[in-house]
């Protein structure tokens, strides 16, 4: 990668390597070359399947007819089970959809204590599955086995997105699996995720179509008159955020299959895979579903599919809302003395917190910031909390903390993988997470292959209760604390049973899903168990109730959903109703055996080039270059690479570059980059063309350590820059270009970075923290005694403030930057110009000009010197949470905000006195998160900057209007 003095877009002119190149003829004409190709390795290949597992160490592979299953030897038995489940899902999906064209790489990971899966079909079909089963996610709980559900879901993406017909198929036969040539990738997220949820529900005994969570989401929107249209059921930030495409899309496809035909869905996939304009959805749905029948359209069918009516019933007597508009379930937990309640408060505007309130007055007593996947329970007067945090660069584990309000917060485990802590009678129970399983930390009934949602000791510690799922057979189980062998299943159900809790008097309460219409899920409600009569309902909330917390006076706290998010409510329990029977569990068929061959892991099958893209570069008289680019990544992420090569026939010249990133050592990550570029310098009056060839190379190692809100990194690199000049027709360069001397610079650099700040879904900026970086670079010219040293440093500070009410918090941001160079090579630094973040695109290219020392309102390089300092103050004010598309077009607006700023800076040489406001400006930006191609996020800033001092270059002072990408700080 070329390292320009101010890292500005790779734009170079006739000033090269810090020395001025002058041609002897006064009639010379110049052109400014733009070679925008830059290697940003992860920009190209760090898609959803990347960087989810530690690629170092020992990996093995199971080969089946359609998969390569990659795993660590420690969980080989789980990998064998996954191989069977993958082939089972493949068989079901292949009966409806066209099978993918390649063997699928499936990586089974266990480095993150979370439940998820990731799929990409570029540059090859790769799936990554996180093996930990869900323990506190109501949206994922309707499953028979976690591996069956997630495998079916992710494999559906491969079947759907891999399909390319007609024009697209021809292009792929020529260029391979190139980005942009997968037509179904252009579909909105409600199509891609809706299809996957539809098939996960069709081909398993679980699935989110059967679950109650999506029913709650859609019914809450409908009850508030806020149901989403097909153009808005996308990955926008406004609630329900990322849940929307899963819920709306799956219910729509389920409705089509019920009301039209099972063949509608596969016919739709085939139709969209062949259409010339890949963004279209409605036309293909109309054709394959209703054959163009008048009045039967996507817009007409959508409401019937996605607007479930609320349940019949009403809130309990005296219901009041304690907190609302929350983005995570506010699970209430009552202290053993009945005086305090803890609940999770996440409003999406800042850091999540565990909040403590007083029962009688509901007054806030204390709060503490928390991370992700937070669960908690009381043990005496102490709150035991489980939450995620990094234990290494690659691993995120769930550990226990103790919080005694007024006495401090203390971490008690590291890497223990414990979740769902619950206390009672001096006993503490939790779930120990394992690959593909979780195990109670207290004596519990031994059921092979079962997973647990929670285990709770009774107030006196003599009994235990837990929710267990064994192959889709959900059960509420109770047993004497020291005698799990005599456990009794009180309730069994096909639907999810969750949230067991004991009352102070020893009653057992729980949550279960009501049966819905057809195969769709109903609403969750709170029940109590009585040995004499069975399960009796305690709530009849129209939108469902979860996470009950009994209070000493017989009332309860619980969570429910609304169109704005989660609510925490307090109400009296309903009078005991008639006992309720739950649906009988369905029979479970284990995945059949498949032929398997085991080998060591080999990266080449997934790493090899799977595509090429033609490239053309016109450098004028220097040459017109033709060639191609390719890239690749192996399944577990040990290696990622991108490269291109181009050739000019007349004159005969070559240009190209190659970069590789390797995580084989885990920490550090290694990177290697080499390039050879040609650029046009000028043409003399006698027709002699002078060209410059730059050869650059770098070898680096990056060490990274992380915590939930923090990251620190060190990168060390050895670097080479070589410059040569050529004249055509061949002639002495000394006569036509005296300054065009060959140069070789050898050196290295060290970059330190440290950041700690809060980010949140509704935030318009980093908040409440800082980001700092510093770079030192040394270059030495070979064959001479000339050298240069360069130091740069940037510091960003962020603080949120109370301000006008809105969807987010106003933020005051401060940026300070300084740099200095020294040595005979006379490297200069630039001050001035508009800086932006970068938009990473394919083939190592990036759009946007990131400048270390910007001052808006002035041109780039308005001042140059061996010393530079700039500063920025910016006030970021939220305006509107839009979350809508532009009609039926694949463009939308997510959120908008204003940036009010003032910049100042100066560049000078040693011996001169700095004037730090020699460049100064003020202005305003309208910034926003927008989407293209339905769901691709893009952050833009439209700004005006007024220079408050005359440009030192002598130009006129003018108002500057500009369009830039995301803020770079």
Tab-separated table of N, CA and C in Angstrom, residues 716-768:
chain	number	residue	atom	x	y	z
A	716	UNK	N	3.397	-3.555	14.112
A	716	UNK	CA	4.776	-3.284	13.710
A	716	UNK	C	4.940	-3.788	12.285
A	717	UNK	N	5.682	-3.025	11.480
A	717	UNK	CA	5.800	-3.392	10.074
A	717	UNK	C	7.156	-2.993	9.535
A	718	UNK	N	7.661	-3.823	8.650
A	718	UNK	CA	8.824	-3.478	7.836
A	718	UNK	C	8.315	-3.031	6.472
A	719	UNK	N	8.892	-1.963	5.917
A	719	UNK	CA	8.345	-1.352	4.715
A	719	UNK	C	9.441	-1.042	3.703
A	720	UNK	N	9.053	-1.112	2.449
A	720	UNK	CA	9.963	-0.775	1.351
A	720	UNK	C	9.200	0.064	0.338
A	721	UNK	N	9.836	1.116	-0.158
A	721	UNK	CA	9.299	1.926	-1.246
A	721	UNK	C	10.408	2.136	-2.268
A	722	UNK	N	10.119	1.766	-3.488
A	722	UNK	CA	11.099	1.949	-4.553
A	722	UNK	C	10.510	2.740	-5.697
A	723	UNK	N	11.275	3.649	-6.265
A	723	UNK	CA	10.816	4.489	-7.371
A	723	UNK	C	11.820	4.424	-8.513
A	724	UNK	N	11.285	4.203	-9.711
A	724	UNK	CA	12.091	4.241	-10.927
A	724	UNK	C	11.339	5.073	-11.959
A	725	UNK	N	12.106	5.663	-12.887
A	725	UNK	CA	11.514	6.448	-13.961
A	725	UNK	C	11.946	5.859	-15.292
A	726	UNK	N	11.064	6.006	-16.272
A	726	UNK	CA	11.366	5.505	-17.609
A	726	UNK	C	10.953	6.555	-18.638
A	727	UNK	N	11.736	6.659	-19.714
A	727	UNK	CA	11.440	7.600	-20.788
A	727	UNK	C	11.261	6.842	-22.088
A	728	UNK	N	10.242	7.231	-22.864
A	728	UNK	CA	9.986	6.659	-24.185
A	728	UNK	C	9.805	7.812	-25.175
A	729	UNK	N	10.498	7.759	-26.293
A	729	UNK	CA	11.582	6.832	-26.620
A	729	UNK	C	12.720	6.930	-25.600
A	730	UNK	N	13.491	5.842	-25.510
A	730	UNK	CA	14.555	5.797	-24.518
A	730	UNK	C	15.543	6.931	-24.751
A	731	UNK	N	15.793	7.622	-23.668
A	731	UNK	CA	16.729	8.726	-23.713
A	731	UNK	C	17.259	8.949	-22.315
A	732	UNK	N	18.252	9.761	-22.185
A	732	UNK	CA	18.820	10.030	-20.864
A	732	UNK	C	17.833	10.838	-20.039
A	733	UNK	N	17.470	10.296	-18.888
A	733	UNK	CA	16.550	11.013	-18.016
A	733	UNK	C	17.151	12.307	-17.515
A	734	UNK	N	18.465	12.355	-17.412
A	734	UNK	CA	19.115	13.559	-16.899
A	734	UNK	C	18.868	14.754	-17.807
A	735	UNK	N	18.681	14.496	-19.092
A	735	UNK	CA	18.489	15.609	-20.020
A	735	UNK	C	17.055	16.090	-20.062
A	736	UNK	N	16.104	15.218	-19.779
A	736	UNK	CA	14.700	15.588	-19.874
A	736	UNK	C	14.036	15.749	-18.524
A	737	UNK	N	14.545	15.098	-17.508
A	737	UNK	CA	13.915	15.152	-16.175
A	737	UNK	C	15.014	15.037	-15.130
A	738	UNK	N	15.697	16.122	-14.816
A	738	UNK	CA	16.842	16.048	-13.886
A	738	UNK	C	16.473	15.526	-12.512
A	739	UNK	N	15.258	15.734	-12.080
A	739	UNK	CA	14.866	15.274	-10.744
A	739	UNK	C	14.377	13.851	-10.687
A	740	UNK	N	14.359	13.178	-11.837
A	740	UNK	CA	13.803	11.821	-11.871
A	740	UNK	C	14.895	10.800	-11.557
A	741	UNK	N	15.272	10.717	-10.325
A	741	UNK	CA	16.305	9.794	-9.881
A	741	UNK	C	15.685	8.563	-9.230
A	742	UNK	N	16.333	7.443	-9.431
A	742	UNK	CA	15.879	6.221	-8.751
A	742	UNK	C	16.042	6.383	-7.246
A	743	UNK	N	15.133	5.777	-6.528
A	743	UNK	CA	15.163	5.912	-5.078
A	743	UNK	C	14.645	4.630	-4.445
A	744	UNK	N	15.336	4.189	-3.398
A	744	UNK	CA	14.896	3.043	-2.607
A	744	UNK	C	14.865	3.463	-1.152
A	745	UNK	N	13.699	3.353	-0.551
A	745	UNK	CA	13.516	3.680	0.862
A	745	UNK	C	13.188	2.404	1.624
A	746	UNK	N	13.941	2.150	2.667
A	746	UNK	CA	13.707	0.984	3.519
A	746	UNK	C	13.492	1.489	4.940
A	747	UNK	N	12.517	0.923	5.609
A	747	UNK	CA	12.248	1.369	6.973
A	747	UNK	C	11.173	0.535	7.625
A	748	UNK	N	10.493	1.168	8.528
A	748	UNK	CA	9.452	0.460	9.251
A	748	UNK	C	8.568	1.429	10.001
A	749	UNK	N	7.531	0.891	10.630
A	749	UNK	CA	6.588	1.723	11.362
A	749	UNK	C	6.034	0.958	12.548
A	750	UNK	N	5.604	1.713	13.521
A	750	UNK	CA	4.914	1.184	14.691
A	750	UNK	C	3.668	2.029	14.903
A	751	UNK	N	2.517	1.371	15.023
A	751	UNK	CA	1.261	2.081	15.256
A	751	UNK	C	0.616	1.552	16.522
A	752	UNK	N	0.287	2.453	17.417
A	752	UNK	CA	-0.422	2.121	18.648
A	752	UNK	C	-1.824	2.691	18.558
A	753	UNK	N	-2.798	1.952	19.063
A	753	UNK	CA	-4.179	2.440	19.088
A	753	UNK	C	-4.843	1.967	20.366
A	754	UNK	N	-5.628	2.831	20.950
A	754	UNK	CA	-6.342	2.522	22.180
A	754	UNK	C	-7.681	3.238	22.131
A	755	UNK	N	-8.748	2.521	22.425
A	755	UNK	CA	-10.073	3.132	22.392
A	755	UNK	C	-10.950	2.534	23.477
A	756	UNK	N	-11.777	3.375	24.025
A	756	UNK	CA	-12.795	2.940	24.979
A	756	UNK	C	-13.977	3.893	24.831
A	757	UNK	N	-15.097	3.376	24.376
A	757	UNK	CA	-16.274	4.205	24.210
A	757	UNK	C	-17.503	3.313	24.147
A	758	UNK	N	-18.659	3.955	24.171
A	758	UNK	CA	-19.944	3.259	24.145
A	758	UNK	C	-20.574	3.472	22.777
A	759	UNK	N	-21.088	2.415	22.214
A	759	UNK	CA	-21.895	2.516	21.000
A	759	UNK	C	-23.246	1.885	21.281
A	760	UNK	N	-24.259	2.325	20.548
A	760	UNK	CA	-25.612	1.846	20.793
A	760	UNK	C	-26.409	1.956	19.506
A	761	UNK	N	-27.487	1.170	19.364
A	761	UNK	CA	-28.254	1.192	18.107
A	761	UNK	C	-28.772	2.563	17.721
A	762	UNK	N	-29.227	3.355	18.697
A	762	UNK	CA	-29.816	4.654	18.398
A	762	UNK	C	-28.807	5.794	18.483
A	763	UNK	N	-27.568	5.486	18.755
A	763	UNK	CA	-26.548	6.525	18.879
A	763	UNK	C	-26.191	7.088	17.504
A	764	UNK	N	-25.885	8.373	17.458
A	764	UNK	CA	-25.435	9.012	16.230
A	764	UNK	C	-23.927	9.202	16.235
A	765	UNK	N	-23.277	8.726	17.268
A	765	UNK	CA	-21.838	8.932	17.408
A	765	UNK	C	-21.314	7.995	18.477
A	766	UNK	N	-20.008	7.824	18.513
A	766	UNK	CA	-19.386	7.245	19.702
A	766	UNK	C	-19.743	8.108	20.903
A	767	UNK	N	-19.817	7.481	22.077
A	767	UNK	CA	-20.236	8.203	23.267
A	767	UNK	C	-19.336	7.859	24.447
A	768	UNK	N	-19.149	8.824	25.311
A	768	UNK	CA	-18.594	8.614	26.643
A	768	UNK	C	-17.285	7.822	26.621
